[in-house]
């Protein structure tokens, strides 16, 4: 009877030893899997960091280009306004200049016909010259 118990205990010990070996093997496989996942996560994190860095650089470049474009647009608008200033009556600021005085200065006919002195040089207006711009 003792021999039988000893054999059972021996079988039980072998079974536990085999189970322990299987558990150890499963643990090693799990460790390898975890390490692979950790490595993949590290690579993905580095990839995401590079993408973020590139995105920030691209945004800064786009903002710089946009600022330059806005500045250029503002300059062009200013030039258009300045180029139109010599065409618009300096009194009403709406009508096109189409009347000149003997002194050479100009206004629109509506404003100029009411004047006796040039609004720019204050010289007496002696004659009016109709202009036909275009």
PDB file of C-alpha atoms in Angstrom:
ATOM      1  CA  UNK A   1       0.000   0.000   0.000  1.00  0.00           C
ATOM      2  CA  UNK A   2       2.839   2.357   0.769  1.00  0.00           C
ATOM      3  CA  UNK A   3       4.388   1.485  -2.538  1.00  0.00           C
ATOM      4  CA  UNK A   4       1.162   2.367  -4.293  1.00  0.00           C
ATOM      5  CA  UNK A   5       0.949   5.708  -2.493  1.00  0.00           C
ATOM      6  CA  UNK A   6       4.554   6.394  -3.387  1.00  0.00           C
ATOM      7  CA  UNK A   7       3.860   5.598  -7.028  1.00  0.00           C
ATOM      8  CA  UNK A   8       0.839   7.902  -6.981  1.00  0.00           C
ATOM      9  CA  UNK A   9       2.889  10.648  -5.381  1.00  0.00           C
ATOM     10  CA  UNK A  10       5.613  10.043  -7.957  1.00  0.00           C
ATOM     11  CA  UNK A  11       3.036  10.276 -10.798  1.00  0.00           C
ATOM     12  CA  UNK A  12       1.618  13.391  -9.198  1.00  0.00           C
ATOM     13  CA  UNK A  13       5.118  14.914  -8.966  1.00  0.00           C
ATOM     14  CA  UNK A  14       5.794  14.067 -12.633  1.00  0.00           C
ATOM     15  CA  UNK A  15       2.448  15.578 -13.623  1.00  0.00           C
ATOM     16  CA  UNK A  16       3.201  18.744 -11.635  1.00  0.00           C
ATOM     17  CA  UNK A  17       6.707  18.856 -13.106  1.00  0.00           C
ATOM     18  CA  UNK A  18       5.283  18.556 -16.624  1.00  0.00           C
ATOM     19  CA  UNK A  19       2.680  21.219 -15.842  1.00  0.00           C
ATOM     20  CA  UNK A  20       5.429  23.436 -14.463  1.00  0.00           C
ATOM     21  CA  UNK A  21       7.483  22.932 -17.620  1.00  0.00           C
ATOM     22  CA  UNK A  22       4.425  23.774 -19.749  1.00  0.00           C
ATOM     23  CA  UNK A  23       3.742  26.871 -17.647  1.00  0.00           C
ATOM     24  CA  UNK A  24       7.371  27.955 -17.949  1.00  0.00           C
ATOM     25  CA  UNK A  25       7.248  27.416 -21.716  1.00  0.00           C
ATOM     26  CA  UNK A  26       3.962  29.368 -21.935  1.00  0.00           C
ATOM     27  CA  UNK A  27       5.511  32.147 -19.845  1.00  0.00           C
ATOM     28  CA  UNK A  28       8.539  32.305 -22.159  1.00  0.00           C
ATOM     29  CA  UNK A  29       6.287  32.477 -25.211  1.00  0.00           C
ATOM     30  CA  UNK A  30       4.269  35.225 -23.521  1.00  0.00           C
ATOM     31  CA  UNK A  31       7.496  37.102 -22.704  1.00  0.00           C
ATOM     32  CA  UNK A  32       8.586  36.896 -26.356  1.00  0.00           C
ATOM     33  CA  UNK A  33       5.151  38.073 -27.505  1.00  0.00           C
ATOM     34  CA  UNK A  34       5.248  40.958 -25.034  1.00  0.00           C
ATOM     35  CA  UNK A  35       8.728  41.939 -26.206  1.00  0.00           C
ATOM     36  CA  UNK A  36       7.581  41.860 -29.862  1.00  0.00           C
ATOM     37  CA  UNK A  37       4.581  44.043 -29.028  1.00  0.00           C
ATOM     38  CA  UNK A  38       6.802  46.391 -27.007  1.00  0.00           C
ATOM     39  CA  UNK A  39       9.189  46.696 -29.978  1.00  0.00           C
ATOM     40  CA  UNK A  40       6.308  47.351 -32.388  1.00  0.00           C
ATOM     41  CA  UNK A  41       4.903  49.997 -30.041  1.00  0.00           C
ATOM     42  CA  UNK A  42       8.319  51.630 -29.812  1.00  0.00           C
ATOM     43  CA  UNK A  43       8.587  51.705 -33.629  1.00  0.00           C
ATOM     44  CA  UNK A  44       5.040  53.090 -33.963  1.00  0.00           C
ATOM     45  CA  UNK A  45       5.775  55.728 -31.340  1.00  0.00           C
ATOM     46  CA  UNK A  46       8.914  56.806 -33.221  1.00  0.00           C
ATOM     47  CA  UNK A  47       6.960  56.876 -36.488  1.00  0.00           C
ATOM     48  CA  UNK A  48       4.235  59.009 -34.875  1.00  0.00           C
ATOM     49  CA  UNK A  49       6.889  61.368 -33.464  1.00  0.00           C
ATOM     50  CA  UNK A  50       8.432  61.802 -36.930  1.00  0.00           C
ATOM     51  CA  UNK A  51       5.002  62.419 -38.472  1.00  0.00           C
ATOM     52  CA  UNK A  52       4.220  65.017 -35.816  1.00  0.00           C
ATOM     53  CA  UNK A  53       7.569  66.708 -36.372  1.00  0.00           C
ATOM     54  CA  UNK A  54       7.026  66.769 -40.144  1.00  0.00           C
ATOM     55  CA  UNK A  55       3.485  68.063 -39.677  1.00  0.00           C
ATOM     56  CA  UNK A  56       4.681  70.901 -37.436  1.00  0.00           C
ATOM     57  CA  UNK A  57       7.395  71.801 -39.935  1.00  0.00           C
ATOM     58  CA  UNK A  58       4.859  71.784 -42.778  1.00  0.00           C
ATOM     59  CA  UNK A  59       2.436  73.941 -40.783  1.00  0.00           C
ATOM     60  CA  UNK A  60       5.180  76.466 -40.022  1.00  0.00           C
ATOM     61  CA  UNK A  61       6.157  76.559 -43.688  1.00  0.00           C
ATOM     62  CA  UNK A  62       2.504  77.005 -44.749  1.00  0.00           C
ATOM     63  CA  UNK A  63       2.012  79.775 -42.194  1.00  0.00           C
ATOM     64  CA  UNK A  64       5.140  81.487 -43.474  1.00  0.00           C
ATOM     65  CA  UNK A  65       3.937  81.225 -47.074  1.00  0.00           C
ATOM     66  CA  UNK A  66       0.494  82.501 -46.059  1.00  0.00           C
ATOM     67  CA  UNK A  67       2.015  85.482 -44.238  1.00  0.00           C
ATOM     68  CA  UNK A  68       4.143  86.265 -47.281  1.00  0.00           C
ATOM     69  CA  UNK A  69       1.078  85.973 -49.557  1.00  0.00           C
ATOM     70  CA  UNK A  70      -0.946  88.255 -47.280  1.00  0.00           C
ATOM     71  CA  UNK A  71       1.871  90.806 -47.249  1.00  0.00           C
ATOM     72  CA  UNK A  72       2.141  90.632 -51.037  1.00  0.00           C
ATOM     73  CA  UNK A  73      -1.628  91.016 -51.378  1.00  0.00           C
ATOM     74  CA  UNK A  74      -1.581  94.003 -49.041  1.00  0.00           C
ATOM     75  CA  UNK A  75       1.231  95.593 -51.079  1.00  0.00           C
ATOM     76  CA  UNK A  76      -0.677  95.009 -54.309  1.00  0.00           C
ATOM     77  CA  UNK A  77      -3.856  96.482 -52.842  1.00  0.00           C
ATOM     78  CA  UNK A  78      -1.899  99.530 -51.661  1.00  0.00           C
ATOM     79  CA  UNK A  79      -0.370  99.920 -55.143  1.00  0.00           C
ATOM     80  CA  UNK A  80      -3.821  99.679 -56.772  1.00  0.00           C
ATOM     81  CA  UNK A  81      -5.179 102.313 -54.417  1.00  0.00           C
ATOM     82  CA  UNK A  82      -2.193 104.581 -55.055  1.00  0.00           C
ATOM     83  CA  UNK A  83      -2.437 104.109 -58.808  1.00  0.00           C
ATOM     84  CA  UNK A  84      -6.127 105.043 -58.674  1.00  0.00           C
ATOM     85  CA  UNK A  85      -5.464 108.112 -56.494  1.00  0.00           C
ATOM     86  CA  UNK A  86      -4.213 110.085 -59.478  1.00  0.00           C
ATOM     87  CA  UNK A  87      -7.420 109.219 -61.363  1.00  0.00           C
ATOM     88  CA  UNK A  88      -9.946 110.119 -58.634  1.00  0.00           C
ATOM     89  CA  UNK A  89     -11.001 113.666 -57.811  1.00  0.00           C
ATOM     90  CA  UNK A  90      -9.170 114.903 -54.723  1.00  0.00           C
ATOM     91  CA  UNK A  91     -12.262 116.833 -53.554  1.00  0.00           C
ATOM     92  CA  UNK A  92     -15.155 114.346 -53.727  1.00  0.00           C
ATOM     93  CA  UNK A  93     -12.939 111.189 -53.860  1.00  0.00           C
ATOM     94  CA  UNK A  94     -15.537 109.433 -55.997  1.00  0.00           C
ATOM     95  CA  UNK A  95     -15.610 110.838 -59.526  1.00  0.00           C
ATOM     96  CA  UNK A  96     -12.849 110.431 -62.079  1.00  0.00           C
ATOM     97  CA  UNK A  97     -10.731 113.497 -62.826  1.00  0.00           C
ATOM     98  CA  UNK A  98     -11.956 114.949 -66.121  1.00  0.00           C
ATOM     99  CA  UNK A  99     -11.299 118.682 -65.756  1.00  0.00           C
ATOM    100  CA  UNK A 100      -7.918 120.451 -65.694  1.00  0.00           C
ATOM    101  CA  UNK A 101      -7.071 124.039 -64.752  1.00  0.00           C
ATOM    102  CA  UNK A 102      -4.470 126.326 -66.305  1.00  0.00           C
ATOM    103  CA  UNK A 103      -2.070 125.452 -63.465  1.00  0.00           C
ATOM    104  CA  UNK A 104      -2.207 121.780 -64.547  1.00  0.00           C
ATOM    105  CA  UNK A 105      -4.061 120.357 -61.529  1.00  0.00           C
ATOM    106  CA  UNK A 106      -7.229 118.351 -62.058  1.00  0.00           C
ATOM    107  CA  UNK A 107     -10.594 117.552 -60.460  1.00  0.00           C
ATOM    108  CA  UNK A 108     -13.888 116.168 -61.696  1.00  0.00           C
ATOM    109  CA  UNK A 109     -16.214 118.503 -63.650  1.00  0.00           C
ATOM    110  CA  UNK A 110     -18.795 118.556 -60.831  1.00  0.00           C
ATOM    111  CA  UNK A 111     -16.324 119.830 -58.236  1.00  0.00           C
ATOM    112  CA  UNK A 112     -14.097 121.931 -60.521  1.00  0.00           C
ATOM    113  CA  UNK A 113     -16.960 123.955 -62.039  1.00  0.00           C
ATOM    114  CA  UNK A 114     -17.771 125.350 -58.567  1.00  0.00           C
ATOM    115  CA  UNK A 115     -14.207 126.561 -57.858  1.00  0.00           C
ATOM    116  CA  UNK A 116     -12.519 129.901 -58.484  1.00  0.00           C
ATOM    117  CA  UNK A 117      -9.139 128.869 -57.003  1.00  0.00           C
ATOM    118  CA  UNK A 118      -7.234 125.617 -57.507  1.00  0.00           C
ATOM    119  CA  UNK A 119      -7.696 123.468 -54.365  1.00  0.00           C
ATOM    120  CA  UNK A 120      -4.110 122.238 -54.643  1.00  0.00           C
ATOM    121  CA  UNK A 121      -1.946 125.288 -55.398  1.00  0.00           C
ATOM    122  CA  UNK A 122      -4.541 128.037 -54.598  1.00  0.00           C
ATOM    123  CA  UNK A 123      -3.831 129.781 -57.909  1.00  0.00           C
ATOM    124  CA  UNK A 124      -6.720 131.701 -59.477  1.00  0.00           C
ATOM    125  CA  UNK A 125      -8.432 129.509 -62.115  1.00  0.00           C
ATOM    126  CA  UNK A 126      -8.328 131.360 -65.437  1.00  0.00           C
ATOM    127  CA  UNK A 127      -9.366 128.573 -67.772  1.00  0.00           C
ATOM    128  CA  UNK A 128     -10.882 125.097 -67.634  1.00  0.00           C
ATOM    129  CA  UNK A 129      -9.801 122.250 -69.894  1.00  0.00           C
ATOM    130  CA  UNK A 130     -12.223 119.316 -70.364  1.00  0.00           C
ATOM    131  CA  UNK A 131     -10.413 115.991 -70.275  1.00  0.00           C
ATOM    132  CA  UNK A 132     -11.559 112.788 -71.874  1.00  0.00           C
ATOM    133  CA  UNK A 133      -9.865 109.956 -69.916  1.00  0.00           C
ATOM    134  CA  UNK A 134      -9.936 106.519 -71.266  1.00  0.00           C
TER     135      UNK A 134
END
